[in-house]
Short mmCIF file of C-alpha atoms and ligand atoms in Angstrom, two decimals:
data_model
loop_
_atom_site.label_atom_id
_atom_site.label_comp_id
_atom_site.label_asym_id
_atom_site.label_seq_id
_atom_site.Cartn_x
_atom_site.Cartn_y
_atom_site.Cartn_z
CA UNK A 1 162.81 114.46 72.32
CA UNK A 2 160.10 112.17 73.77
CA UNK A 3 158.45 113.77 76.79
CA UNK A 4 156.19 112.03 79.28
CA UNK A 5 154.31 113.89 81.98
CA UNK A 6 153.64 111.85 85.10
CA UNK A 7 150.39 112.75 86.87
CA UNK A 8 149.81 110.99 90.22
CA UNK A 9 146.19 110.82 91.25
CA UNK A 10 144.26 109.96 94.39
CA UNK A 11 140.57 110.90 94.26
CA UNK A 12 140.91 113.40 91.45
CA UNK A 13 137.76 112.47 89.51
CA UNK A 14 136.76 116.08 89.11
CA UNK A 15 140.18 117.53 88.27
CA UNK A 16 141.61 114.91 85.88
CA UNK A 17 139.59 115.68 82.71
CA UNK A 18 140.53 119.39 82.93
CA UNK A 19 144.27 118.82 83.54
CA UNK A 20 144.52 116.32 80.67
CA UNK A 21 142.70 118.70 78.35
CA UNK A 22 144.99 121.54 79.31
CA UNK A 23 148.18 119.44 78.85
CA UNK A 24 147.24 118.13 75.42
CA UNK A 25 146.12 121.65 74.39
CA UNK A 26 149.74 122.71 74.80
CA UNK A 27 150.96 119.90 72.52
CA UNK A 28 149.50 116.69 71.18
CA UNK A 29 153.08 115.32 71.12
CA UNK A 30 153.27 115.15 74.85
CA UNK A 31 152.74 111.73 76.45
CA UNK A 32 150.97 111.44 79.82
CA UNK A 33 151.04 108.68 82.40
CA UNK A 34 148.38 108.87 85.09
CA UNK A 35 149.52 106.96 88.17
CA UNK A 36 146.47 106.12 90.21
CA UNK A 37 146.49 104.50 93.68
CA UNK A 38 143.17 102.69 93.29
CA UNK A 39 141.19 105.89 94.05
CA UNK A 40 137.84 105.03 95.73
CA UNK A 41 136.11 107.77 93.66
CA UNK A 42 136.92 105.91 90.40
CA UNK A 43 139.64 108.23 89.03
CA UNK A 44 141.45 105.18 87.65
CA UNK A 45 138.38 104.01 85.70
CA UNK A 46 137.81 107.48 84.36
CA UNK A 47 141.48 107.64 83.23
CA UNK A 48 140.96 104.39 81.34
CA UNK A 49 137.92 105.84 79.61
CA UNK A 50 139.84 109.01 78.66
CA UNK A 51 142.37 106.89 76.76
CA UNK A 52 139.90 106.80 73.85
CA UNK A 53 140.14 110.61 73.58
CA UNK A 54 143.90 110.91 73.81
CA UNK A 55 146.22 108.58 71.86
CA UNK A 56 149.25 109.46 74.05
CA UNK A 57 147.59 108.72 77.38
CA UNK A 58 148.62 105.70 79.53
CA UNK A 59 147.44 104.69 82.98
CA UNK A 60 149.30 102.89 85.70
CA UNK A 61 147.11 101.31 88.38
CA UNK A 62 148.58 100.72 91.80
CA UNK A 63 146.91 98.60 94.46
CA UNK A 64 146.47 101.15 97.26
CA UNK A 65 147.35 104.67 98.43
CA UNK A 66 151.02 104.56 99.07
CA UNK A 67 152.16 108.18 98.84
CA UNK A 68 153.32 110.53 96.15
CA UNK A 69 156.91 109.34 96.32
CA UNK A 70 156.16 105.72 95.64
CA UNK A 71 153.78 106.62 92.82
CA UNK A 72 156.43 108.73 91.10
CA UNK A 73 159.18 106.10 91.52
CA UNK A 74 156.94 103.51 89.84
CA UNK A 75 156.19 106.06 87.12
CA UNK A 76 159.89 106.75 86.55
CA UNK A 77 160.75 103.05 86.38
CA UNK A 78 157.92 102.49 83.93
CA UNK A 79 159.03 105.34 81.68
CA UNK A 80 162.83 105.66 81.79
CA UNK A 81 163.61 103.40 78.81
CA UNK A 82 161.05 104.86 76.40
CA UNK A 83 161.15 108.57 77.13
CA UNK A 84 163.95 111.18 77.14
CA UNK A 85 162.39 113.60 79.64
CA UNK A 86 159.98 112.88 82.52
CA UNK A 87 157.91 115.69 84.03
CA UNK A 88 156.11 115.59 87.39
CA UNK A 89 152.82 117.46 87.49
CA UNK A 90 149.95 117.40 89.99
CA UNK A 91 146.42 116.64 88.77
CA UNK A 92 144.76 119.32 90.89
CA UNK A 93 145.35 122.23 88.56
CA UNK A 94 147.94 123.92 90.79
CA UNK A 95 150.57 123.44 88.06
CA UNK A 96 149.82 125.33 84.83
CA UNK A 97 150.55 123.29 81.70
CA UNK A 98 151.45 126.59 79.97
CA UNK A 99 154.56 126.68 82.12
CA UNK A 100 155.72 123.40 80.49
CA UNK A 101 157.30 125.26 77.62
CA UNK A 102 159.75 127.31 79.71
CA UNK A 103 160.56 124.28 81.88
CA UNK A 104 161.29 122.14 78.78
CA UNK A 105 163.32 124.83 77.08
CA UNK A 106 165.81 124.55 79.93
CA UNK A 107 165.92 120.74 80.05
CA UNK A 108 168.18 120.79 77.00
CA UNK A 109 170.89 122.29 79.16
CA UNK A 110 170.29 120.84 82.65
CA UNK A 111 169.60 117.37 84.12
CA UNK A 112 166.69 118.70 86.14
CA UNK A 113 164.51 121.84 85.89
CA UNK A 114 162.46 122.81 88.92
CA UNK A 115 159.33 124.90 88.60
CA UNK A 116 159.79 127.33 91.47
CA UNK A 117 157.43 129.43 93.52
CA UNK A 118 160.14 130.98 95.58
CA UNK A 119 162.44 132.56 93.00
CA UNK A 120 162.01 136.04 91.51
CA UNK A 121 158.98 135.89 89.16
CA UNK A 122 157.47 132.87 90.95
CA UNK A 123 153.92 133.31 92.32
CA UNK A 124 151.43 131.60 94.54
CA UNK A 125 147.74 132.34 94.05
CA UNK A 126 145.03 131.80 96.68
CA UNK A 127 147.20 130.27 99.32
CA UNK A 128 146.52 131.35 102.89
CA UNK A 129 149.47 133.01 104.60
CA UNK A 130 149.90 129.87 106.77
CA UNK A 131 150.55 127.66 103.72
CA UNK A 132 152.96 130.21 102.24
CA UNK A 133 154.88 130.33 105.50
CA UNK A 134 154.98 126.55 105.76
CA UNK A 135 156.34 126.23 102.26
CA UNK A 136 158.87 129.07 102.62
CA UNK A 137 159.90 127.83 106.07
CA UNK A 138 160.34 124.26 104.73
CA UNK A 139 162.55 125.53 101.93
CA UNK A 140 164.71 127.58 104.32
CA UNK A 141 165.02 124.52 106.57
CA UNK A 142 166.00 122.29 103.60
CA UNK A 143 168.64 124.86 102.49
CA UNK A 144 170.13 125.11 106.01
CA UNK A 145 170.17 121.37 106.62
CA UNK A 146 171.37 120.24 103.20
CA UNK A 147 173.58 123.14 102.27
CA UNK A 148 172.21 123.78 98.83
CA UNK A 149 171.01 127.02 97.26
CA UNK A 150 167.71 125.89 95.74
CA UNK A 151 164.81 128.34 96.21
CA UNK A 152 162.02 125.71 95.92
CA UNK A 153 163.14 122.17 96.54
CA UNK A 154 159.76 120.99 97.84
CA UNK A 155 157.70 121.79 94.73
CA UNK A 156 156.22 119.00 92.61
CA UNK A 157 156.36 120.57 89.14
CA UNK A 158 159.66 119.63 87.59
CA UNK A 159 161.39 117.87 84.68
CA UNK A 160 164.21 115.33 84.69
CA UNK A 161 166.31 113.95 81.89
CA UNK A 162 165.84 110.15 81.98
CA UNK A 163 169.60 109.71 81.67
CA UNK A 164 170.07 111.61 84.90
CA UNK A 165 167.43 109.55 86.73
CA UNK A 166 169.17 106.36 85.57
CA UNK A 167 172.18 107.43 87.65
CA UNK A 168 170.11 107.39 90.85
CA UNK A 169 169.18 104.29 92.76
CA UNK A 170 165.44 104.95 92.57
CA UNK A 171 164.46 101.68 94.22
CA UNK A 172 166.02 102.68 97.54
CA UNK A 173 164.00 105.89 97.84
CA UNK A 174 161.18 105.61 100.35
CA UNK A 175 160.26 109.23 101.11
CA UNK A 176 156.59 109.90 100.68
CA UNK A 177 155.37 113.54 100.60
CA UNK A 178 157.20 116.84 100.10
CA UNK A 179 160.17 115.08 101.50
CA UNK A 180 160.35 113.00 98.32
CA UNK A 181 160.90 116.12 96.24
CA UNK A 182 163.72 117.29 98.53
CA UNK A 183 165.16 113.76 98.51
CA UNK A 184 165.36 113.78 94.71
CA UNK A 185 167.17 117.13 94.71
CA UNK A 186 169.60 115.90 97.30
CA UNK A 187 170.36 112.73 95.32
CA UNK A 188 170.83 114.63 92.03
CA UNK A 189 173.32 117.00 93.64
CA UNK A 190 175.21 114.09 95.31
CA UNK A 191 175.75 112.72 91.77
CA UNK A 192 176.88 116.13 90.60
CA UNK A 193 173.90 116.36 88.24
CA UNK A 194 172.82 119.89 87.22
CA UNK A 195 169.65 121.65 88.43
CA UNK A 196 168.15 124.99 87.46
CA UNK A 197 164.94 126.73 88.51
CA UNK A 198 162.34 128.56 86.50
CA UNK A 199 159.60 130.70 88.06
CA UNK A 200 156.07 129.26 87.95
CA UNK A 201 152.67 130.44 89.05
CA UNK A 202 151.18 128.00 91.51
CA UNK A 203 147.41 128.23 91.99
CA UNK A 204 145.66 126.58 94.94
CA UNK A 205 143.20 123.87 93.82
CA UNK A 206 139.60 125.01 93.54
CA UNK A 207 138.07 121.49 93.51
CA UNK A 208 138.80 118.22 95.25
CA UNK A 209 140.70 118.05 98.50
CA UNK A 210 144.35 118.33 99.45
CA UNK A 211 146.18 115.20 100.55
CA UNK A 212 148.58 117.26 102.63
CA UNK A 213 148.63 116.03 106.21
CA UNK A 214 150.42 116.58 109.48
CA UNK A 215 152.26 113.28 108.92
CA UNK A 216 153.67 114.54 105.63
CA UNK A 217 155.05 117.63 107.36
CA UNK A 218 156.47 115.60 110.23
CA UNK A 219 158.11 113.12 107.85
CA UNK A 220 159.80 115.99 105.97
CA UNK A 221 160.94 117.71 109.14
CA UNK A 222 162.47 114.53 110.63
CA UNK A 223 164.06 113.13 107.49
CA UNK A 224 165.56 116.41 106.31
CA UNK A 225 166.93 116.97 109.84
CA UNK A 226 168.49 113.50 109.83
CA UNK A 227 170.08 114.04 106.41
CA UNK A 228 171.45 117.33 107.70
CA UNK A 229 173.01 115.69 110.72
CA UNK A 230 174.49 112.94 108.51
CA UNK A 231 175.87 115.60 106.20
CA UNK A 232 177.61 117.41 109.05
CA UNK A 233 179.18 114.21 110.38
CA UNK A 234 180.40 112.94 107.03
CA UNK A 235 181.83 116.21 105.70
N1 GTP B 1 149.05 108.07 93.17
C1 GTP B 1 149.03 108.91 94.22
N2 GTP B 1 148.79 110.18 94.05
C2 GTP B 1 148.73 111.01 95.12
C3 GTP B 1 148.89 110.53 96.45
N3 GTP B 1 148.82 111.56 97.30
C4 GTP B 1 148.60 112.67 96.52
N4 GTP B 1 148.55 112.33 95.26
C5 GTP B 1 148.36 113.19 94.05
O1 GTP B 1 149.46 114.07 94.06
C6 GTP B 1 149.07 115.37 93.63
C7 GTP B 1 149.38 116.39 94.75
O2 GTP B 1 148.55 116.12 95.88
P1 GTP B 1 147.66 117.25 96.59
O3 GTP B 1 146.51 116.64 97.27
O4 GTP B 1 147.36 118.37 95.64
O5 GTP B 1 148.65 117.70 97.69
P2 GTP B 1 149.66 118.82 97.64
O6 GTP B 1 149.76 119.41 96.25
O7 GTP B 1 150.89 118.25 98.28
O8 GTP B 1 149.00 119.81 98.68
P3 GTP B 1 148.10 121.07 98.35
O9 GTP B 1 149.06 122.10 98.11
O10 GTP B 1 147.32 121.25 99.60
O11 GTP B 1 147.22 120.79 97.15
C8 GTP B 1 147.61 115.30 93.28
O12 GTP B 1 147.47 115.03 91.91
C9 GTP B 1 147.14 114.08 94.13
O13 GTP B 1 146.01 113.44 93.59
C10 GTP B 1 149.17 109.12 96.62
O14 GTP B 1 149.31 108.58 97.71
N5 GTP B 1 149.18 108.35 95.49
MG1 MG B 2 148.06 120.25 95.33
#
């Protein structure tokens, strides 16, 4: 099974070396694609330099910051034909590469495996209460609007079988932030593809800065609401 881990980056100069080291420490057979949106801090250049250290490292350079969703879609399209499983992982250290093993164990039996903070055994470390409430509230909202029973549909640590992604029209997806993760879950379920969750420990980044913004929250709120209304009227 060929596995590629997609790591989107925007200004992650100080977190990228550590996350790559930690991923390849788990297995040298993993492949990694860094997807950089022309980071002003030079993350893309650093990623190129790190290729000499890791034979399975590739870098995709995009012209400008265009959101997490667009970066992942380009990463999927670039990887689908050559890899059996694609994993999404943040560069900021919030996702522990050690959790890869339990996620990948399940991908033999499901089309998608979500790393979940909000299922029994899932943990969040160093998040203020406000972030926890936002994430839990967002997940309750997504469940109510979209009628699914997923504990953590907004998380960005997950694996997909490439064959499952090929059944989705990736090019029409234009959600950007957390909403992109919910959009993917919604589309998988529409195609009757299978999803399971495994508990993960999510640790707030200690270096670099979050790209979370008010706009990302508003986008998720509005889009998920709209999908919910569409669902009610078409069922
Ligand atoms: N290529 C690309 N990567 C992005 C973009 N926005 C965020 N990222 C990366 O996506 C990952 C997650 O972004 P974070 O800044 O950690 O935001 P977050 O995880 O949603 O929010 P926090 O929980 O506050 O950290 C990181 O590796 C970022 O560098 C973007 O527009 N383009
Ligand atoms: Mg983060």
